[in-house]
Amino acid sequence: MVIYRPLTRSELPDDTASLARTLIGKIVVRELPEGIASGRIVETEAYVVGDAAGHGYRGQTPRNRSLFLDAGHAYVYLAYGISYMLNVSSEMPGVGTGVLIRALEPLEGIPIMRLNRGIDRLRDLARGPGRLAQALRIDRSLDGLDLCRKGPLWLARDSDEPGEIGQSVRIGISKDADRVLRFHVRKNPFVSGPASLNG
């Protein structure tokens, strides 16, 4: 079993874009009855203050309240009634910004992820935000969790450093679509999106 160290709140930068970059190379750990499933973050998107594409743009609601917690909490929502998305709240309490975790490179619990996804191909287990949520069995029951302490879902780090980090525009949005707020490990096969954005 791999030993991870929880990512502490004091290690999180207080700026959303900086957090999105910082989370590259960190680890999402999911504790399930069958065991641990984990993956290294290889792709994120920042949704910053004043960002029309962000869920906190129009203020706090019962649905998005977790975005308004202090940095390091899970905000989980259902997109298009189909796929859950895992986000990390990113600034001071009351601000309403976050980082979408878009893709993971699977580390531990790969048989669990394969069962959850119903597929065998390693590359496709957690390449994309909906896939990674399904692979790790993430749903609204985890919304609001403190990701800086061990529990059902938490963030960790190890001694590995990510490869070269690239930036691009975000994927699949229509508002504020020209902002360069997507971060990814260059040429990593587990990153989602078109190859033109991943070099």
Short mmCIF file of C-alpha atoms in Angstrom, two decimals:
data_model
loop_
_atom_site.label_atom_id
_atom_site.label_comp_id
_atom_site.label_asym_id
_atom_site.label_seq_id
_atom_site.Cartn_x
_atom_site.Cartn_y
_atom_site.Cartn_z
CA MET A 1 0.00 0.00 0.00
CA VAL A 2 1.27 3.45 -0.96
CA ILE A 3 1.55 6.02 1.83
CA TYR A 4 0.39 9.52 0.91
CA ARG A 5 0.61 12.70 2.95
CA PRO A 6 -2.55 14.82 3.13
CA LEU A 7 -2.29 18.15 1.36
CA THR A 8 -2.67 20.76 4.10
CA ARG A 9 -4.73 23.91 3.74
CA SER A 10 -1.63 26.01 4.40
CA GLU A 11 -0.09 24.55 1.23
CA LEU A 12 -2.93 25.85 -0.94
CA PRO A 13 -2.28 29.18 -2.66
CA ASP A 14 -5.01 31.78 -2.07
CA ASP A 15 -5.52 32.45 -5.77
CA THR A 16 -7.71 30.19 -7.91
CA ALA A 17 -5.49 30.05 -11.00
CA SER A 18 -2.44 29.37 -8.83
CA LEU A 19 -4.31 26.56 -7.08
CA ALA A 20 -5.26 25.02 -10.42
CA ARG A 21 -1.56 24.91 -11.33
CA THR A 22 -0.51 23.71 -7.85
CA LEU A 23 -2.94 20.78 -7.96
CA ILE A 24 -1.23 19.36 -11.05
CA GLY A 25 0.76 16.36 -9.84
CA LYS A 26 -1.15 16.04 -6.58
CA ILE A 27 -3.25 12.97 -5.80
CA VAL A 28 -6.97 12.38 -5.32
CA VAL A 29 -7.53 9.57 -2.81
CA ARG A 30 -10.90 7.78 -2.59
CA GLU A 31 -11.48 5.42 0.32
CA LEU A 32 -14.07 2.79 -0.59
CA PRO A 33 -15.27 -0.37 1.18
CA GLU A 34 -13.24 -2.43 -1.31
CA GLY A 35 -10.07 -0.44 -0.72
CA ILE A 36 -8.24 2.68 -1.86
CA ALA A 37 -8.55 4.08 -5.37
CA SER A 38 -6.33 7.00 -6.28
CA GLY A 39 -5.01 8.97 -9.21
CA ARG A 40 -2.53 11.74 -9.96
CA ILE A 41 -4.08 15.00 -11.17
CA VAL A 42 -2.90 15.74 -14.71
CA GLU A 43 -5.48 18.34 -15.80
CA THR A 44 -7.40 21.14 -14.06
CA GLU A 45 -9.44 24.23 -14.92
CA ALA A 46 -9.73 27.39 -12.83
CA TYR A 47 -13.02 29.28 -12.42
CA VAL A 48 -11.92 32.61 -10.98
CA VAL A 49 -13.54 35.68 -9.39
CA GLY A 50 -15.83 37.45 -11.87
CA ASP A 51 -15.80 34.48 -14.25
CA ALA A 52 -19.11 34.18 -16.10
CA ALA A 53 -18.44 30.45 -16.63
CA GLY A 54 -18.13 29.82 -12.88
CA HIS A 55 -20.96 28.38 -10.82
CA GLY A 56 -20.46 31.06 -8.17
CA TYR A 57 -20.80 33.95 -10.61
CA ARG A 58 -24.41 34.78 -9.70
CA GLY A 59 -23.99 34.22 -5.99
CA GLN A 60 -24.56 31.48 -3.46
CA THR A 61 -27.40 28.96 -3.78
CA PRO A 62 -28.18 25.71 -1.94
CA ARG A 63 -26.65 23.83 -4.90
CA ASN A 64 -23.31 25.66 -5.01
CA ARG A 65 -22.82 26.50 -1.32
CA SER A 66 -19.67 24.34 -1.10
CA LEU A 67 -17.91 26.62 -3.59
CA PHE A 68 -18.23 29.38 -0.98
CA LEU A 69 -16.41 27.45 1.75
CA ASP A 70 -12.75 28.14 2.41
CA ALA A 71 -10.19 26.61 0.06
CA GLY A 72 -9.84 22.85 -0.05
CA HIS A 73 -13.45 21.65 0.12
CA ALA A 74 -15.20 19.43 -2.41
CA TYR A 75 -17.86 20.95 -4.63
CA VAL A 76 -19.60 18.12 -6.49
CA TYR A 77 -22.36 18.78 -8.99
CA LEU A 78 -24.25 16.83 -11.64
CA ALA A 79 -23.61 18.11 -15.18
CA TYR A 80 -26.39 17.79 -17.76
CA GLY A 81 -28.12 15.25 -15.51
CA ILE A 82 -25.48 12.68 -16.50
CA SER A 83 -22.02 13.07 -14.98
CA TYR A 84 -20.75 14.23 -11.61
CA MET A 85 -17.91 16.75 -11.53
CA LEU A 86 -15.34 17.15 -8.74
CA ASN A 87 -14.22 20.69 -7.94
CA VAL A 88 -12.05 22.13 -5.18
CA SER A 89 -13.14 25.39 -3.53
CA SER A 90 -10.29 27.80 -3.97
CA GLU A 91 -10.35 31.06 -2.02
CA MET A 92 -11.60 32.72 1.17
CA PRO A 93 -15.00 31.76 2.61
CA GLY A 94 -17.80 33.57 0.77
CA VAL A 95 -15.92 34.09 -2.51
CA GLY A 96 -17.40 31.25 -4.61
CA THR A 97 -14.54 30.15 -6.88
CA GLY A 98 -13.15 26.73 -7.65
CA VAL A 99 -10.94 24.38 -9.60
CA LEU A 100 -12.41 21.59 -11.71
CA ILE A 101 -10.39 18.36 -11.61
CA ARG A 102 -10.52 17.27 -15.24
CA ALA A 103 -8.32 14.18 -15.45
CA LEU A 104 -6.34 11.71 -13.35
CA GLU A 105 -3.58 9.24 -14.10
CA PRO A 106 -4.69 6.11 -12.19
CA LEU A 107 -2.36 4.95 -9.41
CA GLU A 108 -4.01 2.61 -6.90
CA GLY A 109 -7.17 0.56 -7.02
CA ILE A 110 -7.21 0.18 -10.79
CA PRO A 111 -9.40 -2.97 -10.61
CA ILE A 112 -11.92 -0.96 -8.55
CA MET A 113 -11.91 1.83 -11.15
CA ARG A 114 -12.36 -0.66 -13.98
CA LEU A 115 -15.37 -2.15 -12.23
CA ASN A 116 -16.86 1.28 -11.53
CA ARG A 117 -16.38 2.37 -15.14
CA GLY A 118 -17.27 -0.94 -16.76
CA ILE A 119 -14.22 -0.76 -19.04
CA ASP A 120 -10.70 -2.19 -19.06
CA ARG A 121 -8.69 0.42 -20.98
CA LEU A 122 -6.41 2.13 -18.47
CA ARG A 123 -6.14 5.37 -20.44
CA ASP A 124 -9.89 5.94 -20.39
CA LEU A 125 -10.58 5.22 -16.71
CA ALA A 126 -10.27 8.82 -15.50
CA ARG A 127 -9.52 10.89 -18.63
CA GLY A 128 -12.20 13.57 -18.34
CA PRO A 129 -14.12 14.92 -15.34
CA GLY A 130 -17.18 12.70 -15.66
CA ARG A 131 -15.09 9.59 -16.13
CA LEU A 132 -12.91 10.28 -13.11
CA ALA A 133 -15.96 10.85 -10.91
CA GLN A 134 -17.43 7.55 -12.08
CA ALA A 135 -14.10 5.73 -11.63
CA LEU A 136 -13.81 6.97 -8.04
CA ARG A 137 -17.55 6.68 -7.30
CA ILE A 138 -17.88 10.41 -6.56
CA ASP A 139 -21.38 11.84 -6.20
CA ARG A 140 -23.26 14.56 -4.35
CA SER A 141 -22.93 12.69 -1.04
CA LEU A 142 -19.30 13.90 -0.99
CA ASP A 143 -20.20 17.55 -1.64
CA GLY A 144 -18.74 19.87 1.01
CA LEU A 145 -16.14 17.42 2.32
CA ASP A 146 -12.89 18.84 3.66
CA LEU A 147 -10.31 17.51 1.21
CA CYS A 148 -7.42 18.51 3.47
CA ARG A 149 -8.10 15.73 5.96
CA LYS A 150 -8.27 11.99 5.50
CA GLY A 151 -11.76 10.65 4.92
CA PRO A 152 -13.84 9.19 2.10
CA LEU A 153 -12.22 11.62 -0.36
CA TRP A 154 -9.08 13.70 0.15
CA LEU A 155 -6.11 15.35 -1.53
CA ALA A 156 -2.56 14.12 -1.06
CA ARG A 157 0.96 14.63 -2.25
CA ASP A 158 4.04 12.49 -2.62
CA SER A 159 7.62 13.15 -3.67
CA ASP A 160 6.94 13.00 -7.41
CA GLU A 161 7.04 16.20 -9.43
CA PRO A 162 4.78 16.69 -12.44
CA GLY A 163 6.23 17.00 -15.91
CA GLU A 164 6.14 20.24 -17.86
CA ILE A 165 2.85 22.06 -17.25
CA GLY A 166 1.01 23.52 -20.21
CA GLN A 167 -1.84 26.05 -20.32
CA SER A 168 -4.76 26.52 -22.69
CA VAL A 169 -8.28 27.82 -22.92
CA ARG A 170 -10.89 25.79 -21.05
CA ILE A 171 -12.93 23.04 -22.69
CA GLY A 172 -16.66 22.90 -23.38
CA ILE A 173 -17.73 26.35 -22.17
CA SER A 174 -19.30 29.27 -24.02
CA LYS A 175 -18.91 32.11 -21.48
CA ASP A 176 -15.48 33.68 -20.91
CA ALA A 177 -14.21 30.95 -23.23
CA ASP A 178 -11.02 32.80 -24.22
CA ARG A 179 -9.45 32.74 -20.75
CA VAL A 180 -6.28 30.66 -20.52
CA LEU A 181 -7.20 28.89 -17.28
CA ARG A 182 -6.74 25.21 -18.10
CA PHE A 183 -3.58 23.50 -16.84
CA HIS A 184 -2.27 20.09 -17.85
CA VAL A 185 0.82 17.90 -17.92
CA ARG A 186 2.15 18.27 -21.45
CA LYS A 187 1.94 15.16 -23.62
CA ASN A 188 0.51 13.07 -20.79
CA PRO A 189 -1.72 10.34 -22.30
CA PHE A 190 -4.26 10.62 -19.48
CA VAL A 191 -5.10 14.28 -20.23
CA SER A 192 -8.50 14.86 -21.85
CA GLY A 193 -9.43 17.19 -24.67
CA PRO A 194 -8.10 17.66 -28.19
CA ALA A 195 -4.43 17.04 -28.94
CA SER A 196 -4.14 20.62 -30.22
CA LEU A 197 -4.55 21.88 -26.64
CA ASN A 198 -2.27 19.33 -24.98
CA GLY A 199 1.16 19.99 -26.49
#
